[in-house]
Amino acid sequence: MKTAFLYRFIVYSLLFIVLVPLLAIYQTPFASVVLAQDLPTLGGVAVNVEINDSDVQAGDIISATRDGFKRSTQEYDVLVFGVVVNAPILSVEPRTDTSRPVISSGETLVRVSTAGGEIAEGDLITTSSEAGVGIKATRSGYVIGKALQGYTDSGQVGLISVLVGPSFGSGAGAGAGIGSLIGIAVNPENSRYVLAALLGIIVAIGATVAFIRLISTGVTAVGRNPLAKGSIYRSMFIAGVIIAVLATIGVAAIVAIISLGGS
């Protein structure tokens, strides 16, 4: 189930990067034009995805989770995917009773609040702890896009026009920079990816250095004692196997960390 979802997520992402511009230009037959009057989308192409959230509505920010696509519930969510819309200019993938069109690039209306401060035109908008609702980004982190209009109503959630484009952005305020990256790293949901990345770097560097030293030492030993090259080669082979085993253990640990809590 998780493998199938990860496959679909990768396919959707590649579809936006490679195929969507071609669909928009040439209007190919396997794309369906969706016309409607509510919550217009002024640009971009939507993908119809299955959203495992019965309370989802147009303007909600969507993220990829272990259980499928759901409304975002974490601030600066690294897995933010897009925004639910009702009237995309163009949509791809078959539409079903349980799927909703989601846009990851273009201008549309997004549900926001002032929980992160009053929003001004040009502010970056990120995800929040309130399901599907965006807030002003006050530090560096993953954002859903840039506000094209302000919002100051502190009493309720409202809709504003946002230029959608999930990416890593530098938010306003003194918290931007290294401190904000630390904040992202200590997020329980994000920290496992950071830890896996660090472990991957350590494994790659360690294996590379060990292999280079093994070759260098072996060549030097053979040059000094050609008559013992047979035993030297055997020792090099054994050392190489040990390095490969340790590297494999490291890769397995990385996979385990990423999959932590996935059951």
PDB file of C-alpha atoms in Angstrom:
ATOM      1  CA  MET A   1       0.000   0.000   0.000  1.00  0.00           C
ATOM      2  CA  LYS A   2       2.768   2.426   0.990  1.00  0.00           C
ATOM      3  CA  THR A   3       4.799   1.458  -2.073  1.00  0.00           C
ATOM      4  CA  ALA A   4       1.833   2.061  -4.365  1.00  0.00           C
ATOM      5  CA  PHE A   5       1.179   5.484  -2.816  1.00  0.00           C
ATOM      6  CA  LEU A   6       4.867   6.476  -3.050  1.00  0.00           C
ATOM      7  CA  TYR A   7       4.846   5.425  -6.712  1.00  0.00           C
ATOM      8  CA  ARG A   8       1.769   7.544  -7.447  1.00  0.00           C
ATOM      9  CA  PHE A   9       3.280  10.522  -5.598  1.00  0.00           C
ATOM     10  CA  ILE A  10       6.487  10.299  -7.664  1.00  0.00           C
ATOM     11  CA  VAL A  11       4.490   9.952 -10.889  1.00  0.00           C
ATOM     12  CA  TYR A  12       2.368  13.019 -10.062  1.00  0.00           C
ATOM     13  CA  SER A  13       5.471  15.089  -9.279  1.00  0.00           C
ATOM     14  CA  LEU A  14       7.162  14.096 -12.533  1.00  0.00           C
ATOM     15  CA  LEU A  15       3.912  14.806 -14.369  1.00  0.00           C
ATOM     16  CA  PHE A  16       3.922  18.415 -13.146  1.00  0.00           C
ATOM     17  CA  ILE A  17       7.587  18.910 -14.041  1.00  0.00           C
ATOM     18  CA  VAL A  18       7.622  17.298 -17.500  1.00  0.00           C
ATOM     19  CA  LEU A  19       4.174  16.753 -18.967  1.00  0.00           C
ATOM     20  CA  VAL A  20       2.008  19.551 -17.570  1.00  0.00           C
ATOM     21  CA  PRO A  21       3.558  22.373 -19.646  1.00  0.00           C
ATOM     22  CA  LEU A  22       3.039  20.292 -22.798  1.00  0.00           C
ATOM     23  CA  LEU A  23      -0.565  19.582 -21.882  1.00  0.00           C
ATOM     24  CA  ALA A  24      -1.244  23.249 -21.313  1.00  0.00           C
ATOM     25  CA  ILE A  25       0.203  24.198 -24.701  1.00  0.00           C
ATOM     26  CA  TYR A  26      -1.046  21.457 -26.953  1.00  0.00           C
ATOM     27  CA  GLN A  27      -4.291  20.456 -25.184  1.00  0.00           C
ATOM     28  CA  THR A  28      -3.633  16.758 -25.697  1.00  0.00           C
ATOM     29  CA  PRO A  29      -6.628  14.389 -25.861  1.00  0.00           C
ATOM     30  CA  PHE A  30      -5.992  12.619 -22.549  1.00  0.00           C
ATOM     31  CA  ALA A  31      -6.376  15.886 -20.629  1.00  0.00           C
ATOM     32  CA  SER A  32      -9.869  16.934 -19.634  1.00  0.00           C
ATOM     33  CA  VAL A  33     -10.958  20.565 -19.475  1.00  0.00           C
ATOM     34  CA  VAL A  34     -13.001  21.330 -16.359  1.00  0.00           C
ATOM     35  CA  LEU A  35     -15.227  24.388 -16.452  1.00  0.00           C
ATOM     36  CA  ALA A  36     -16.892  25.851 -13.354  1.00  0.00           C
ATOM     37  CA  GLN A  37     -17.728  29.165 -11.775  1.00  0.00           C
ATOM     38  CA  ASP A  38     -16.729  28.835  -8.110  1.00  0.00           C
ATOM     39  CA  LEU A  39     -13.222  29.344  -6.742  1.00  0.00           C
ATOM     40  CA  PRO A  40     -11.508  30.069 -10.066  1.00  0.00           C
ATOM     41  CA  THR A  41      -7.929  29.100 -10.732  1.00  0.00           C
ATOM     42  CA  LEU A  42      -6.171  31.714 -12.831  1.00  0.00           C
ATOM     43  CA  GLY A  43      -3.230  29.587 -13.854  1.00  0.00           C
ATOM     44  CA  GLY A  44      -1.731  26.134 -13.656  1.00  0.00           C
ATOM     45  CA  VAL A  45      -2.978  22.614 -14.177  1.00  0.00           C
ATOM     46  CA  ALA A  46      -4.611  20.422 -11.544  1.00  0.00           C
ATOM     47  CA  VAL A  47      -4.170  16.719 -10.905  1.00  0.00           C
ATOM     48  CA  ASN A  48      -7.160  14.741  -9.643  1.00  0.00           C
ATOM     49  CA  VAL A  49      -5.957  12.863  -6.561  1.00  0.00           C
ATOM     50  CA  GLU A  50      -7.654  10.719  -3.938  1.00  0.00           C
ATOM     51  CA  ILE A  51      -7.802  12.704  -0.687  1.00  0.00           C
ATOM     52  CA  ASN A  52      -8.366  10.688   2.485  1.00  0.00           C
ATOM     53  CA  ASP A  53     -10.178  13.477   4.299  1.00  0.00           C
ATOM     54  CA  SER A  54     -13.953  13.835   4.251  1.00  0.00           C
ATOM     55  CA  ASP A  55     -13.806  17.449   5.485  1.00  0.00           C
ATOM     56  CA  VAL A  56     -11.603  18.745   2.678  1.00  0.00           C
ATOM     57  CA  GLN A  57     -12.854  21.807   0.801  1.00  0.00           C
ATOM     58  CA  ALA A  58     -11.701  24.130  -1.943  1.00  0.00           C
ATOM     59  CA  GLY A  59      -8.800  26.289  -0.801  1.00  0.00           C
ATOM     60  CA  ASP A  60      -7.394  23.687   1.591  1.00  0.00           C
ATOM     61  CA  ILE A  61      -3.656  23.028   1.521  1.00  0.00           C
ATOM     62  CA  ILE A  62      -2.856  19.359   0.920  1.00  0.00           C
ATOM     63  CA  SER A  63       0.194  17.334   1.975  1.00  0.00           C
ATOM     64  CA  ALA A  64       1.389  13.823   1.227  1.00  0.00           C
ATOM     65  CA  THR A  65       1.312  11.535   4.272  1.00  0.00           C
ATOM     66  CA  ARG A  66       1.918   7.866   4.993  1.00  0.00           C
ATOM     67  CA  ASP A  67      -1.842   7.376   4.700  1.00  0.00           C
ATOM     68  CA  GLY A  68      -2.255   9.231   1.423  1.00  0.00           C
ATOM     69  CA  PHE A  69      -3.066  12.846   0.615  1.00  0.00           C
ATOM     70  CA  LYS A  70      -4.647  14.788   3.484  1.00  0.00           C
ATOM     71  CA  ARG A  71      -5.093  18.367   4.652  1.00  0.00           C
ATOM     72  CA  SER A  72      -1.820  19.783   5.988  1.00  0.00           C
ATOM     73  CA  THR A  73      -1.641  19.830   9.792  1.00  0.00           C
ATOM     74  CA  GLN A  74       2.020  20.716  10.421  1.00  0.00           C
ATOM     75  CA  GLU A  75       3.769  24.050  10.201  1.00  0.00           C
ATOM     76  CA  TYR A  76       6.340  24.259   7.386  1.00  0.00           C
ATOM     77  CA  ASP A  77       5.410  20.762   6.185  1.00  0.00           C
ATOM     78  CA  VAL A  78       8.151  19.405   3.902  1.00  0.00           C
ATOM     79  CA  LEU A  79       5.601  17.158   2.167  1.00  0.00           C
ATOM     80  CA  VAL A  80       3.223  19.963   1.180  1.00  0.00           C
ATOM     81  CA  PHE A  81       1.765  19.087  -2.231  1.00  0.00           C
ATOM     82  CA  GLY A  82      -0.713  21.726  -3.379  1.00  0.00           C
ATOM     83  CA  VAL A  83      -4.129  23.357  -2.958  1.00  0.00           C
ATOM     84  CA  VAL A  84      -7.596  21.930  -3.597  1.00  0.00           C
ATOM     85  CA  VAL A  85      -9.483  23.825  -6.316  1.00  0.00           C
ATOM     86  CA  ASN A  86     -12.931  23.554  -7.852  1.00  0.00           C
ATOM     87  CA  ALA A  87     -12.360  25.128 -11.257  1.00  0.00           C
ATOM     88  CA  PRO A  88      -8.916  24.373 -12.714  1.00  0.00           C
ATOM     89  CA  ILE A  89      -8.174  25.534 -16.244  1.00  0.00           C
ATOM     90  CA  LEU A  90      -7.055  22.001 -17.005  1.00  0.00           C
ATOM     91  CA  SER A  91      -7.062  18.775 -15.000  1.00  0.00           C
ATOM     92  CA  VAL A  92      -5.384  15.430 -15.589  1.00  0.00           C
ATOM     93  CA  GLU A  93      -6.010  11.949 -14.221  1.00  0.00           C
ATOM     94  CA  PRO A  94      -9.570  10.558 -14.173  1.00  0.00           C
ATOM     95  CA  ARG A  95     -12.038  12.290 -11.851  1.00  0.00           C
ATOM     96  CA  THR A  96     -13.860  10.053  -9.342  1.00  0.00           C
ATOM     97  CA  ASP A  97     -16.372  10.600  -6.548  1.00  0.00           C
ATOM     98  CA  THR A  98     -13.581  10.626  -3.965  1.00  0.00           C
ATOM     99  CA  SER A  99     -10.916  12.557  -5.874  1.00  0.00           C
ATOM    100  CA  ARG A 100     -10.380  16.317  -5.893  1.00  0.00           C
ATOM    101  CA  PRO A 101      -8.388  18.517  -8.290  1.00  0.00           C
ATOM    102  CA  VAL A 102      -5.202  19.778  -6.642  1.00  0.00           C
ATOM    103  CA  ILE A 103      -2.987  22.493  -8.098  1.00  0.00           C
ATOM    104  CA  SER A 104       0.742  22.717  -7.361  1.00  0.00           C
ATOM    105  CA  SER A 105       1.571  25.646  -9.636  1.00  0.00           C
ATOM    106  CA  GLY A 106      -0.420  28.741 -10.499  1.00  0.00           C
ATOM    107  CA  GLU A 107      -2.691  31.332  -8.920  1.00  0.00           C
ATOM    108  CA  THR A 108      -5.696  30.279  -6.853  1.00  0.00           C
ATOM    109  CA  LEU A 109      -7.576  31.052  -3.649  1.00  0.00           C
ATOM    110  CA  VAL A 110      -6.169  29.581  -0.441  1.00  0.00           C
ATOM    111  CA  ARG A 111      -7.705  29.367   3.023  1.00  0.00           C
ATOM    112  CA  VAL A 112      -5.577  31.357   5.490  1.00  0.00           C
ATOM    113  CA  SER A 113      -5.646  32.768   9.015  1.00  0.00           C
ATOM    114  CA  THR A 114      -3.628  35.338  10.956  1.00  0.00           C
ATOM    115  CA  ALA A 115      -2.252  32.769  13.423  1.00  0.00           C
ATOM    116  CA  GLY A 116       1.228  33.583  12.119  1.00  0.00           C
ATOM    117  CA  GLY A 117       0.582  37.316  11.955  1.00  0.00           C
ATOM    118  CA  GLU A 118      -1.276  39.604   9.598  1.00  0.00           C
ATOM    119  CA  ILE A 119      -0.633  38.747   5.968  1.00  0.00           C
ATOM    120  CA  ALA A 120       0.555  41.402   3.529  1.00  0.00           C
ATOM    121  CA  GLU A 121       0.841  41.173  -0.226  1.00  0.00           C
ATOM    122  CA  GLY A 122       4.114  39.449  -1.079  1.00  0.00           C
ATOM    123  CA  ASP A 123       4.360  37.436   2.154  1.00  0.00           C
ATOM    124  CA  LEU A 124       5.201  33.761   1.882  1.00  0.00           C
ATOM    125  CA  ILE A 125       2.415  31.419   2.980  1.00  0.00           C
ATOM    126  CA  THR A 126       3.149  28.147   4.745  1.00  0.00           C
ATOM    127  CA  THR A 127       1.150  25.334   6.305  1.00  0.00           C
ATOM    128  CA  SER A 128      -0.145  25.474   9.875  1.00  0.00           C
ATOM    129  CA  SER A 129      -1.394  23.212  12.659  1.00  0.00           C
ATOM    130  CA  GLU A 130      -4.967  24.034  11.612  1.00  0.00           C
ATOM    131  CA  ALA A 131      -5.976  21.468   9.009  1.00  0.00           C
ATOM    132  CA  GLY A 132      -5.689  22.821   5.467  1.00  0.00           C
ATOM    133  CA  VAL A 133      -5.183  26.446   6.538  1.00  0.00           C
ATOM    134  CA  GLY A 134      -2.174  28.556   5.590  1.00  0.00           C
ATOM    135  CA  ILE A 135      -0.406  31.190   7.680  1.00  0.00           C
ATOM    136  CA  LYS A 136       2.282  33.814   7.133  1.00  0.00           C
ATOM    137  CA  ALA A 137       5.780  32.308   7.068  1.00  0.00           C
ATOM    138  CA  THR A 138       7.945  34.039   9.671  1.00  0.00           C
ATOM    139  CA  ARG A 139      11.053  31.909   9.268  1.00  0.00           C
ATOM    140  CA  SER A 140      12.748  29.850   6.606  1.00  0.00           C
ATOM    141  CA  GLY A 141      11.044  26.597   5.730  1.00  0.00           C
ATOM    142  CA  TYR A 142       8.751  24.934   3.229  1.00  0.00           C
ATOM    143  CA  VAL A 143       6.002  27.194   1.915  1.00  0.00           C
ATOM    144  CA  ILE A 144       3.006  26.748  -0.365  1.00  0.00           C
ATOM    145  CA  GLY A 145       3.463  30.027  -2.232  1.00  0.00           C
ATOM    146  CA  LYS A 146       3.320  33.834  -2.153  1.00  0.00           C
ATOM    147  CA  ALA A 147       0.328  35.937  -1.091  1.00  0.00           C
ATOM    148  CA  LEU A 148      -1.044  38.168  -3.844  1.00  0.00           C
ATOM    149  CA  GLN A 149      -3.235  40.078  -1.409  1.00  0.00           C
ATOM    150  CA  GLY A 150      -3.287  40.828   2.302  1.00  0.00           C
ATOM    151  CA  TYR A 151      -5.417  39.384   5.100  1.00  0.00           C
ATOM    152  CA  THR A 152      -5.900  40.986   8.527  1.00  0.00           C
ATOM    153  CA  ASP A 153      -9.090  39.430   9.940  1.00  0.00           C
ATOM    154  CA  SER A 154      -7.998  37.801  13.200  1.00  0.00           C
ATOM    155  CA  GLY A 155     -11.397  36.320  13.955  1.00  0.00           C
ATOM    156  CA  GLN A 156     -11.774  33.708  11.257  1.00  0.00           C
ATOM    157  CA  VAL A 157     -10.315  31.808   8.337  1.00  0.00           C
ATOM    158  CA  GLY A 158     -10.578  33.555   4.982  1.00  0.00           C
ATOM    159  CA  LEU A 159      -9.671  33.140   1.328  1.00  0.00           C
ATOM    160  CA  ILE A 160      -6.910  35.099  -0.393  1.00  0.00           C
ATOM    161  CA  SER A 161      -5.256  34.820  -3.778  1.00  0.00           C
ATOM    162  CA  VAL A 162      -1.921  32.991  -3.616  1.00  0.00           C
ATOM    163  CA  LEU A 163       0.647  32.227  -6.295  1.00  0.00           C
ATOM    164  CA  VAL A 164       1.066  28.535  -5.520  1.00  0.00           C
ATOM    165  CA  GLY A 165       4.455  26.873  -5.854  1.00  0.00           C
ATOM    166  CA  PRO A 166       5.631  24.584  -3.028  1.00  0.00           C
ATOM    167  CA  SER A 167       9.279  25.274  -2.278  1.00  0.00           C
ATOM    168  CA  PHE A 168      11.767  26.114   0.448  1.00  0.00           C
ATOM    169  CA  GLY A 169      11.597  29.832   1.172  1.00  0.00           C
ATOM    170  CA  SER A 170      13.166  32.385   3.493  1.00  0.00           C
ATOM    171  CA  GLY A 171      10.427  33.836   5.663  1.00  0.00           C
ATOM    172  CA  ALA A 172      10.350  37.328   7.140  1.00  0.00           C
ATOM    173  CA  GLY A 173      11.540  38.050  10.633  1.00  0.00           C
ATOM    174  CA  ALA A 174      14.545  37.547  12.871  1.00  0.00           C
ATOM    175  CA  GLY A 175      14.005  33.804  13.032  1.00  0.00           C
ATOM    176  CA  ALA A 176      15.060  33.253   9.431  1.00  0.00           C
ATOM    177  CA  GLY A 177      18.351  31.503   8.765  1.00  0.00           C
ATOM    178  CA  ILE A 178      20.200  28.775  10.617  1.00  0.00           C
ATOM    179  CA  GLY A 179      17.875  28.905  13.608  1.00  0.00           C
ATOM    180  CA  SER A 180      14.859  28.190  11.422  1.00  0.00           C
ATOM    181  CA  LEU A 181      16.588  25.224   9.805  1.00  0.00           C
ATOM    182  CA  ILE A 182      17.131  23.829  13.292  1.00  0.00           C
ATOM    183  CA  GLY A 183      13.438  24.312  13.913  1.00  0.00           C
ATOM    184  CA  ILE A 184      12.609  22.246  10.846  1.00  0.00           C
ATOM    185  CA  ALA A 185      15.074  19.547  11.858  1.00  0.00           C
ATOM    186  CA  VAL A 186      13.619  19.079  15.354  1.00  0.00           C
ATOM    187  CA  ASN A 187      10.093  18.698  14.010  1.00  0.00           C
ATOM    188  CA  PRO A 188       9.215  15.062  14.896  1.00  0.00           C
ATOM    189  CA  GLU A 189       7.852  14.425  11.400  1.00  0.00           C
ATOM    190  CA  ASN A 190      10.805  16.031   9.595  1.00  0.00           C
ATOM    191  CA  SER A 191      13.693  15.021  11.878  1.00  0.00           C
ATOM    192  CA  ARG A 192      13.821  11.457  10.572  1.00  0.00           C
ATOM    193  CA  TYR A 193      14.506  12.738   7.048  1.00  0.00           C
ATOM    194  CA  VAL A 194      17.267  15.001   8.359  1.00  0.00           C
ATOM    195  CA  LEU A 195      18.766  12.144  10.384  1.00  0.00           C
ATOM    196  CA  ALA A 196      18.576   9.822   7.377  1.00  0.00           C
ATOM    197  CA  ALA A 197      20.291  12.437   5.189  1.00  0.00           C
ATOM    198  CA  LEU A 198      23.092  12.935   7.730  1.00  0.00           C
ATOM    199  CA  LEU A 199      23.574   9.187   8.078  1.00  0.00           C
ATOM    200  CA  GLY A 200      23.625   8.844   4.293  1.00  0.00           C
ATOM    201  CA  ILE A 201      26.371  11.464   4.032  1.00  0.00           C
ATOM    202  CA  ILE A 202      28.397   9.737   6.755  1.00  0.00           C
ATOM    203  CA  VAL A 203      28.020   6.326   5.108  1.00  0.00           C
ATOM    204  CA  ALA A 204      28.968   7.684   1.671  1.00  0.00           C
ATOM    205  CA  ILE A 205      32.023   9.550   2.947  1.00  0.00           C
ATOM    206  CA  GLY A 206      33.098   6.701   5.223  1.00  0.00           C
ATOM    207  CA  ALA A 207      32.806   4.047   2.513  1.00  0.00           C
ATOM    208  CA  THR A 208      34.631   6.210  -0.028  1.00  0.00           C
ATOM    209  CA  VAL A 209      37.511   7.049   2.326  1.00  0.00           C
ATOM    210  CA  ALA A 210      37.843   3.424   3.461  1.00  0.00           C
ATOM    211  CA  PHE A 211      37.887   2.161  -0.129  1.00  0.00           C
ATOM    212  CA  ILE A 212      40.499   4.708  -1.219  1.00  0.00           C
ATOM    213  CA  ARG A 213      42.719   3.865   1.773  1.00  0.00           C
ATOM    214  CA  LEU A 214      42.293   0.144   1.057  1.00  0.00           C
ATOM    215  CA  ILE A 215      43.412   0.514  -2.566  1.00  0.00           C
ATOM    216  CA  SER A 216      46.260   2.858  -1.678  1.00  0.00           C
ATOM    217  CA  THR A 217      47.558   0.638   1.113  1.00  0.00           C
ATOM    218  CA  GLY A 218      47.250  -2.496  -1.015  1.00  0.00           C
ATOM    219  CA  VAL A 219      49.128  -1.025  -3.963  1.00  0.00           C
ATOM    220  CA  THR A 220      51.887   0.208  -1.664  1.00  0.00           C
ATOM    221  CA  ALA A 221      52.171  -3.194   0.036  1.00  0.00           C
ATOM    222  CA  VAL A 222      52.388  -5.048  -3.283  1.00  0.00           C
ATOM    223  CA  GLY A 223      55.072  -2.635  -4.479  1.00  0.00           C
ATOM    224  CA  ARG A 224      57.158  -3.239  -1.380  1.00  0.00           C
ATOM    225  CA  ASN A 225      56.702  -7.011  -1.323  1.00  0.00           C
ATOM    226  CA  PRO A 226      55.701  -8.406  -4.746  1.00  0.00           C
ATOM    227  CA  LEU A 227      56.220 -11.998  -3.609  1.00  0.00           C
ATOM    228  CA  ALA A 228      53.420 -11.678  -1.051  1.00  0.00           C
ATOM    229  CA  LYS A 229      50.912 -10.136  -3.441  1.00  0.00           C
ATOM    230  CA  GLY A 230      48.620 -13.182  -3.210  1.00  0.00           C
ATOM    231  CA  SER A 231      48.082 -12.799   0.520  1.00  0.00           C
ATOM    232  CA  ILE A 232      47.862  -9.030   0.130  1.00  0.00           C
ATOM    233  CA  TYR A 233      45.101  -9.368  -2.467  1.00  0.00           C
ATOM    234  CA  ARG A 234      43.220 -11.771  -0.200  1.00  0.00           C
ATOM    235  CA  SER A 235      43.472  -9.308   2.673  1.00  0.00           C
ATOM    236  CA  MET A 236      42.258  -6.515   0.397  1.00  0.00           C
ATOM    237  CA  PHE A 237      39.308  -8.650  -0.706  1.00  0.00           C
ATOM    238  CA  ILE A 238      38.315  -9.425   2.884  1.00  0.00           C
ATOM    239  CA  ALA A 239      38.625  -5.754   3.841  1.00  0.00           C
ATOM    240  CA  GLY A 240      36.524  -4.797   0.806  1.00  0.00           C
ATOM    241  CA  VAL A 241      33.800  -7.241   1.836  1.00  0.00           C
ATOM    242  CA  ILE A 242      33.788  -5.782   5.346  1.00  0.00           C
ATOM    243  CA  ILE A 243      33.443  -2.257   3.925  1.00  0.00           C
ATOM    244  CA  ALA A 244      30.570  -3.383   1.684  1.00  0.00           C
ATOM    245  CA  VAL A 245      28.800  -5.078   4.614  1.00  0.00           C
ATOM    246  CA  LEU A 246      29.138  -1.994   6.798  1.00  0.00           C
ATOM    247  CA  ALA A 247      27.876   0.229   3.959  1.00  0.00           C
ATOM    248  CA  THR A 248      24.903  -2.110   3.473  1.00  0.00           C
ATOM    249  CA  ILE A 249      24.106  -1.921   7.177  1.00  0.00           C
ATOM    250  CA  GLY A 250      24.255   1.861   6.924  1.00  0.00           C
ATOM    251  CA  VAL A 251      21.844   1.891   3.968  1.00  0.00           C
ATOM    252  CA  ALA A 252      19.492  -0.447   5.848  1.00  0.00           C
ATOM    253  CA  ALA A 253      19.591   1.911   8.825  1.00  0.00           C
ATOM    254  CA  ILE A 254      18.690   4.841   6.547  1.00  0.00           C
ATOM    255  CA  VAL A 255      15.700   2.946   5.152  1.00  0.00           C
ATOM    256  CA  ALA A 256      14.612   2.006   8.685  1.00  0.00           C
ATOM    257  CA  ILE A 257      14.813   5.629   9.839  1.00  0.00           C
ATOM    258  CA  ILE A 258      12.746   6.895   6.902  1.00  0.00           C
ATOM    259  CA  SER A 259      10.177   4.146   7.473  1.00  0.00           C
ATOM    260  CA  LEU A 260      10.030   4.841  11.222  1.00  0.00           C
ATOM    261  CA  GLY A 261       6.436   5.076  12.296  1.00  0.00           C
ATOM    262  CA  GLY A 262       5.194   4.116   8.839  1.00  0.00           C
ATOM    263  CA  SER A 263       3.156   1.176  10.066  1.00  0.00           C
TER     264      SER A 263
END
